[in-house]
Amino acid sequence: MIPESHPRYRSLVTREQMAEAARSGVVALEGLTAHGRGEAFDYLLGEKTSASAAEAERVAAALLKTARHPVISVNGNTAALCAQAIADLQKASGAIVEVNLFHRTEERVAAITRILEDAGCQVLNGPVERFISLDHDRGLCHVNGMAAADLILVPLEDGDRAEALVSMGKKVIAIDLNPLSRTAKTATLPIIDEVTRAVPAITSAFKTMNQEEAEKLTKNPDGKRYLQDAIMTIRSRLDDLLD
Amino acid sequence: MIPESHPRYRSLVTREQMAEAARSGVVALEGLTAHGRGEAFDYLLGEKTSASAAEAERVAAALLKTARHPVISVNGNTAALCAQAIADLQKASGAIVEVNLFHRTEERVAAITRILEDAGCQVLNGPVERFISLDHDRGLCHVNGMAAADLILVPLEDGDRAEALVSMGKKVIAIDLNPLSRTAKTATLPIIDEVTRAVPAITSAFKTMNQEEAEKLTKNPDGKRYLQDAIMTIRSRLDDLLD
């Protein structure tokens, strides 16, 4: 048992929760390693939402509010970490929730769908086709889901899909703790924050935002600035640690 | 298949190798997450051995050469990543190799012992007792191994054992990619480098070092400086990435 007094209690409990989700097949083994990479960056970011990330979360809410056909793409790590928060965001925004996996098997899709449904999500089901031009299973999606989407929220990703989606003319919001990742660099809007902090923040911003503000916020999202801000945050934290 | 041309080919192949080792029970699920944290820090360090880490590796060789009863403590991640390099270091230095696990079961000890023996290690066996005052299984060790050691090389660690060993008056060499970790901060000598680069470098330094040089190098190891150097390396790499 991890004592609640431990300074990194939440991170350690989450780590055990992820190992448990890997045992039950929801999280892929490669997903555990990806989670570890995220942990390292979150530690460097101070394990809290920066002012810059909070601003990006407001812009994300605005993009969801002004989208024609928004889709939330969920993988094993996202389902294990924050199924309830995804359900809340879906309820607020009306976005479609679609399961999309690199290590795709029918069993994993079913297990992840069940977790999401238990949390109150409506999950898109039915046949998938290779609408995204990728030679692995992240290319598979639903005709009424990502294929038709103008905006896709990718809560956690480790790969090249963001690039493929952007080149299809879609807007991509990525939640990624690594400001140097290809996903973060390619996304229309990168949110450099931990997913269980970011998703509720987007939902909360969505609920209090009117259409006029949303349209203003989506004018010119400057993705690069959020990356630079995150790198600056890490740098200044390292400076403090050097003392 | 990962193409060899991929800029991060080695890191990606290692990630798959670790997932495979988790499937066979050698690496704990929590070990995969720890590996991911290491990956993130190695990425920030440029995935190469810094001049400062190379110097620490020479000091490690000197500490091994001047030790009375040196022990190499091996866990699942270390065995999966570099059993052969551990065998080579043992052959060169005559150090004792002992298996020490947080998630300890007889099956895992046996599987890790087998991997090490297949690589040519002589692994200490027999009964273990709680010679280290920790309330988890990293406290278990052999009377002729860590209990009697004056110097312990801990290639990878995620926890509080380094602290317990140092408070028992033992010298600890830690190989750890995170310069901010408790292990790295507590060790007599922290080597901030990736284990498959660090262990062969220690072996190579050991082979070419005479006793006189070894005694000079072990006079006043300044652990804190190696941590600061690593933090500076990460900082300057972030500066480059900001451009």
XYZ file of C-alpha atoms in Angstrom:
486
model
C 0.000 0.000 0.000
C 1.233 3.449 -0.885
C 0.828 5.869 2.061
C -1.415 8.841 1.255
C 1.242 11.107 2.733
C 3.653 10.210 -0.086
C 4.413 13.403 -2.049
C 3.736 11.588 -5.316
C 0.783 9.541 -4.018
C -1.522 10.179 -6.963
C 1.121 9.279 -9.541
C 1.959 6.035 -7.723
C -1.683 4.989 -7.334
C -2.251 5.676 -11.029
C 0.769 3.529 -11.866
C -0.758 0.562 -9.984
C -4.129 1.188 -11.622
C -2.446 1.030 -15.045
C -0.639 -2.233 -14.207
C -4.005 -3.683 -13.150
C -5.568 -2.490 -16.431
C -2.732 -4.203 -18.315
C -3.422 -7.461 -16.442
C -7.040 -7.310 -17.595
C -6.021 -6.592 -21.198
C -7.431 -3.053 -21.436
C -3.994 -1.434 -21.519
C -1.368 -2.854 -23.899
C 2.093 -3.623 -22.493
C 3.454 -0.921 -24.798
C 0.855 1.386 -23.218
C 2.485 0.908 -19.819
C 5.807 2.078 -21.212
C 4.084 5.042 -22.833
C 2.496 5.835 -19.470
C 5.958 5.844 -17.892
C 7.199 8.342 -20.469
C 4.239 10.535 -19.619
C 4.991 10.257 -15.905
C 8.521 11.538 -16.462
C 7.328 14.579 -18.390
C 4.571 15.278 -15.872
C 7.119 15.153 -13.090
C 9.224 17.685 -15.000
C 6.152 19.873 -15.493
C 5.524 19.843 -11.744
C 2.478 17.529 -11.942
C 0.113 20.448 -12.334
C -1.709 22.288 -15.089
C 0.239 25.341 -16.228
C -1.492 28.602 -17.083
C -0.563 27.974 -20.709
C -2.130 24.478 -20.704
C -5.261 25.856 -19.006
C -5.551 28.343 -21.866
C -5.126 25.536 -24.428
C -7.918 23.647 -22.642
C -10.237 26.638 -23.138
C -9.335 26.732 -26.829
C -10.058 22.993 -27.020
C -13.506 23.612 -25.562
C -14.030 26.366 -28.135
C -12.976 24.073 -31.002
C -15.421 21.419 -29.773
C -18.194 24.016 -29.533
C -17.689 25.268 -33.079
C -17.066 21.868 -34.743
C -19.548 20.371 -37.165
C -18.778 16.714 -36.381
C -16.411 16.350 -33.382
C -15.055 12.925 -32.397
C -13.179 11.813 -29.266
C -10.765 8.987 -30.066
C -10.221 6.673 -27.087
C -7.453 4.098 -26.602
C -6.730 1.693 -23.736
C -4.721 4.117 -21.626
C -7.378 6.828 -21.889
C -10.168 4.406 -20.939
C -8.172 3.090 -17.976
C -7.288 6.562 -16.747
C -10.432 8.601 -17.278
C -13.494 6.867 -18.705
C -15.736 8.941 -16.426
C -14.187 12.230 -17.547
C -14.665 11.203 -21.197
C -18.323 10.415 -20.485
C -18.773 13.838 -18.858
C -17.166 15.598 -21.823
C -19.376 13.668 -24.226
C -22.485 14.631 -22.261
C -21.514 18.301 -22.263
C -20.348 18.535 -25.871
C -22.321 15.870 -27.742
C -19.117 14.621 -29.363
C -18.954 11.106 -30.795
C -16.776 8.645 -28.843
C -14.893 6.116 -30.963
C -12.380 3.449 -29.890
C -9.134 3.520 -31.886
C -6.229 1.209 -31.045
C -2.752 0.496 -32.305
C -2.792 -2.967 -30.739
C -6.313 -3.700 -31.948
C -8.099 -6.955 -31.197
C -11.840 -7.534 -30.951
C -11.358 -8.446 -27.272
C -9.605 -5.174 -26.456
C -12.173 -3.107 -28.367
C -14.941 -4.904 -26.415
C -13.199 -4.450 -23.047
C -12.566 -0.741 -23.644
C -16.110 -0.200 -24.936
C -17.459 -1.849 -21.778
C -15.419 0.421 -19.487
C -16.612 3.483 -21.389
C -20.247 2.358 -21.378
C -20.079 1.578 -17.657
C -18.987 5.183 -17.161
C -21.985 6.402 -19.168
C -20.472 6.917 -22.627
C -22.286 6.203 -25.846
C -19.655 4.425 -27.932
C -19.837 4.289 -31.721
C -19.952 0.707 -32.915
C -20.299 -1.214 -36.128
C -17.790 -2.007 -38.875
C -14.515 -0.119 -39.321
C -12.573 0.531 -42.513
C -9.119 1.889 -43.316
C -10.241 5.480 -43.895
C -6.969 6.859 -42.521
C -3.988 6.095 -44.685
C -1.779 4.263 -42.166
C -0.398 0.755 -42.568
C -1.356 -0.259 -39.020
C -4.641 -0.616 -37.174
C -4.885 3.000 -36.064
C -5.978 3.545 -39.673
C -9.251 1.711 -39.015
C -12.257 3.891 -38.211
C -16.009 4.260 -38.545
C -17.591 5.961 -41.544
C -19.741 8.132 -39.263
C -16.914 8.633 -36.764
C -13.423 9.821 -37.511
C -13.881 9.406 -41.263
C -16.571 12.122 -41.258
C -15.090 14.250 -38.466
C -13.899 17.816 -38.892
C -12.344 17.804 -35.400
C -10.801 14.929 -33.472
C -9.731 14.995 -29.840
C -6.881 12.537 -29.286
C -6.419 12.305 -25.529
C -3.308 10.114 -25.644
C -1.359 8.983 -28.631
C 1.971 7.506 -29.400
C 2.498 7.642 -33.109
C 1.897 9.045 -36.503
C -1.881 9.300 -36.654
C -2.119 12.999 -35.833
C -0.025 13.707 -38.930
C -2.284 11.550 -41.136
C -5.432 13.208 -39.776
C -4.106 16.732 -40.252
C -3.086 15.896 -43.819
C -6.704 14.799 -44.412
C -7.736 18.369 -43.566
C -9.062 17.572 -40.098
C -8.342 19.591 -36.976
C -6.644 17.605 -34.209
C -6.516 18.398 -30.498
C -3.820 16.291 -28.811
C -3.384 15.831 -25.077
C 0.255 14.849 -24.665
C 2.687 15.379 -21.786
C 5.683 15.384 -24.102
C 6.031 18.787 -25.783
C 8.675 17.315 -28.092
C 6.591 14.455 -29.496
C 5.582 14.247 -33.122
C 1.919 14.167 -32.076
C 2.261 17.376 -30.047
C 4.149 19.086 -32.871
C 1.683 18.044 -35.562
C -1.605 18.674 -33.783
C -3.644 21.758 -34.575
C -3.836 22.292 -30.820
C -1.461 20.473 -28.453
C -2.486 20.417 -24.782
C 0.607 19.693 -22.712
C -1.097 18.390 -19.602
C -1.979 15.151 -17.869
C -5.150 13.603 -19.293
C -7.074 13.315 -16.001
C -6.527 17.025 -15.385
C -7.033 18.112 -18.999
C -10.319 16.404 -19.910
C -12.325 17.746 -16.916
C -10.861 21.203 -17.575
C -12.100 21.090 -21.177
C -15.549 19.987 -20.003
C -15.717 22.729 -17.431
C -14.659 25.392 -19.970
C -17.181 24.033 -22.473
C -20.045 24.417 -20.018
C -19.372 28.065 -19.252
C -18.494 29.295 -22.764
C -20.898 30.976 -25.152
C -20.793 30.666 -28.945
C -19.370 34.155 -29.445
C -16.379 33.526 -27.164
C -15.850 30.116 -28.780
C -15.665 31.666 -32.231
C -13.181 34.255 -31.043
C -10.925 31.666 -29.358
C -10.756 29.421 -32.420
C -9.595 32.165 -34.811
C -5.878 31.384 -34.794
C -4.825 28.667 -32.377
C -1.050 28.960 -32.093
C -0.022 25.375 -31.298
C 3.678 26.093 -31.316
C 3.391 28.566 -28.475
C 1.927 25.926 -26.122
C 4.884 23.667 -26.857
C 7.337 26.469 -26.196
C 5.579 27.387 -22.949
C 5.811 23.772 -21.751
C 9.507 23.586 -22.590
C 10.040 26.841 -20.691
C 8.171 25.416 -17.685
C 10.424 22.353 -17.644
C 13.515 24.516 -18.034
C 12.653 26.759 -15.158
C 11.818 23.766 -12.988
C 15.233 22.280 -13.747
C 16.764 25.624 -12.767
C 15.035 25.441 -9.400
C 16.206 21.867 -8.926
C 19.791 22.856 -9.630
C 19.910 24.960 -6.469
C 8.563 -4.209 -37.809
C 10.406 -1.038 -36.980
C 12.524 0.161 -39.932
C 16.237 0.390 -39.120
C 16.259 3.855 -40.640
C 13.992 5.158 -37.861
C 15.912 7.833 -35.930
C 14.975 6.171 -32.648
C 15.330 2.574 -33.882
C 17.293 1.270 -30.896
C 14.896 2.745 -28.338
C 11.874 1.278 -30.140
C 13.421 -2.182 -30.477
C 14.296 -2.133 -26.774
C 10.708 -1.180 -25.950
C 9.436 -4.284 -27.789
C 12.080 -6.436 -26.111
C 10.873 -5.205 -22.706
C 7.218 -5.932 -23.539
C 8.274 -9.451 -24.549
C 10.184 -9.860 -21.257
C 7.041 -8.755 -19.393
C 4.997 -11.405 -21.248
C 7.450 -14.068 -20.040
C 7.322 -12.774 -16.452
C 10.947 -11.566 -16.217
C 9.969 -7.900 -16.189
C 7.188 -6.771 -13.837
C 4.375 -4.654 -15.276
C 5.553 -1.832 -13.021
C 8.996 -2.361 -14.564
C 7.584 -1.463 -17.986
C 6.344 1.856 -16.638
C 9.737 2.471 -15.026
C 11.358 1.715 -18.382
C 9.138 4.342 -19.990
C 10.254 6.945 -17.463
C 13.842 6.073 -18.289
C 13.131 6.415 -22.010
C 11.840 9.950 -21.507
C 14.927 11.024 -19.595
C 17.247 9.333 -22.088
C 15.499 11.158 -24.895
C 16.083 14.428 -23.039
C 19.732 13.480 -22.535
C 20.127 12.936 -26.292
C 20.319 9.117 -26.011
C 24.071 9.209 -25.621
C 26.646 9.030 -22.846
C 27.716 12.500 -21.773
C 31.346 13.286 -20.930
C 30.268 13.640 -17.305
C 28.604 10.194 -17.256
C 31.676 8.658 -18.924
C 33.750 10.093 -16.077
C 31.337 8.651 -13.497
C 31.688 5.275 -15.231
C 35.473 5.442 -14.732
C 34.950 6.253 -11.056
C 32.565 3.284 -10.813
C 35.272 1.028 -12.222
C 37.703 2.435 -9.660
C 35.246 1.819 -6.805
C 34.802 -1.781 -7.977
C 38.578 -2.231 -8.196
C 39.199 -0.979 -4.671
C 36.188 -2.655 -3.007
C 36.626 -5.506 -0.540
C 33.331 -7.263 -1.286
C 31.547 -5.749 -4.313
C 28.067 -6.932 -5.281
C 26.006 -6.262 -8.426
C 22.285 -6.230 -7.636
C 20.176 -7.356 -10.608
C 16.426 -6.915 -11.113
C 14.127 -7.956 -13.968
C 14.690 -4.876 -16.115
C 18.477 -5.170 -15.841
C 18.422 -8.871 -16.727
C 16.132 -8.246 -19.707
C 18.223 -5.345 -20.980
C 21.820 -6.421 -20.418
C 22.462 -9.869 -18.936
C 25.492 -10.276 -21.192
C 27.009 -6.964 -20.134
C 26.532 -7.925 -16.466
C 28.293 -11.253 -17.131
C 31.195 -9.414 -18.776
C 31.474 -7.002 -15.846
C 31.444 -9.898 -13.395
C 34.183 -11.694 -15.336
C 36.360 -8.582 -15.378
C 35.774 -7.475 -11.784
C 35.007 -10.672 -9.860
C 31.977 -8.989 -8.274
C 29.183 -11.106 -6.825
C 25.910 -11.064 -8.774
C 22.745 -11.220 -6.664
C 19.091 -11.028 -7.751
C 17.039 -8.470 -5.805
C 13.405 -7.768 -6.680
C 10.622 -5.547 -5.463
C 7.985 -7.821 -7.007
C 9.696 -10.973 -5.732
C 8.360 -14.457 -6.424
C 10.338 -17.692 -6.629
C 9.337 -17.962 -10.305
C 10.723 -14.534 -11.159
C 13.950 -15.138 -9.230
C 14.382 -18.417 -11.125
C 13.611 -16.858 -14.525
C 16.032 -13.986 -13.957
C 18.720 -16.335 -12.623
C 18.364 -18.459 -15.748
C 18.775 -15.477 -18.074
C 21.872 -14.375 -16.189
C 23.359 -17.892 -16.145
C 22.669 -18.314 -19.861
C 24.730 -15.174 -20.387
C 27.581 -16.668 -18.362
C 26.980 -15.107 -14.924
C 27.580 -16.910 -11.680
C 24.533 -15.999 -9.622
C 24.534 -16.147 -5.830
C 21.862 -18.529 -4.613
C 20.606 -19.996 -1.375
C 18.367 -18.528 1.330
C 17.701 -14.800 1.733
C 16.923 -12.834 4.873
C 15.716 -9.314 5.609
C 19.194 -7.827 6.179
C 18.133 -4.480 4.748
C 15.610 -2.657 6.842
C 12.815 -2.188 4.323
C 9.246 -3.383 4.717
C 9.098 -4.836 1.201
C 10.959 -7.596 -0.586
C 13.881 -5.465 -1.708
C 14.999 -5.909 1.909
C 15.704 -9.612 1.310
C 19.313 -10.510 0.550
C 22.013 -13.136 0.935
C 24.329 -13.198 3.946
C 27.375 -13.478 1.680
C 25.974 -11.046 -0.856
C 24.613 -7.594 -0.174
C 24.589 -8.154 3.592
C 28.395 -8.467 3.604
C 29.072 -6.011 0.770
C 31.029 -2.787 1.147
C 30.022 -1.660 -2.366
C 26.838 -2.365 -4.284
C 26.203 -1.573 -7.936
C 22.501 -0.986 -8.508
C 22.032 -0.853 -12.277
C 18.343 0.101 -12.185
C 16.207 0.924 -9.227
C 12.931 2.526 -8.493
C 12.684 3.117 -4.796
C 14.122 3.602 -1.412
C 16.748 0.884 -1.203
C 19.746 3.066 -2.054
C 18.924 5.173 1.008
C 18.728 2.096 3.269
C 22.022 0.727 1.948
C 23.876 4.019 2.369
C 22.553 4.334 5.921
C 24.042 0.864 6.579
C 27.437 2.360 5.721
C 27.710 0.785 2.281
C 28.788 2.584 -0.864
C 26.203 2.547 -3.625
C 26.742 3.091 -7.348
C 23.399 3.767 -9.043
C 22.785 3.741 -12.785
C 19.697 5.870 -13.246
C 18.528 8.033 -16.153
C 16.605 10.372 -13.879
C 18.980 12.853 -12.241
C 16.161 13.971 -9.942
C 15.297 10.559 -8.505
C 15.770 9.708 -4.868
C 18.067 6.830 -5.864
C 20.309 9.123 -7.906
C 20.394 11.720 -5.133
C 21.175 9.208 -2.386
C 23.786 7.081 -4.143
C 27.461 7.528 -3.336
C 27.991 7.655 -7.096
C 25.086 8.256 -9.487
C 25.705 7.386 -13.136
C 23.157 9.241 -15.237
C 23.269 7.058 -18.314
C 21.375 4.260 -20.007
C 22.227 0.861 -18.526
C 23.249 -0.853 -21.781
C 25.728 1.950 -22.439
C 26.896 2.324 -18.830
C 27.704 -1.275 -17.864
C 30.025 -2.000 -20.832
C 31.732 1.370 -20.230
C 32.439 0.401 -16.603
C 33.820 -2.973 -17.723
C 36.031 -1.368 -20.316
C 37.372 1.199 -17.823
C 37.952 -1.555 -15.266
C 40.100 -3.542 -17.685
C 42.456 -0.687 -18.502
C 42.804 0.839 -15.011
C 45.654 0.130 -12.625
C 45.340 0.080 -8.834
C 47.089 3.438 -8.398
C 44.685 5.254 -10.693
C 41.744 3.476 -9.050
C 42.791 4.689 -5.614
C 43.173 8.243 -6.872
C 39.750 8.245 -8.559
C 37.922 6.989 -5.467
C 39.254 9.706 -3.143
C 36.289 12.051 -3.210
C 33.529 11.052 -5.586
C 31.312 14.124 -5.936
C 27.915 12.571 -6.689
C 26.070 15.864 -6.736
C 28.155 17.190 -9.608
C 27.095 14.335 -11.905
C 23.455 15.141 -11.184
C 24.011 18.811 -11.920
C 25.856 18.014 -15.143
C 22.946 15.838 -16.300
C 20.410 18.552 -15.509
C 22.560 21.033 -17.457
C 22.666 18.635 -20.427
C 18.874 18.378 -20.447
C 18.541 22.136 -20.120
C 20.805 22.877 -23.030
C 19.048 20.280 -25.160
C 15.710 21.955 -24.387
C 17.257 25.265 -25.439
C 18.211 23.744 -28.800
C 14.713 22.321 -29.219
C 13.147 25.724 -28.554
C 14.625 27.117 -31.783
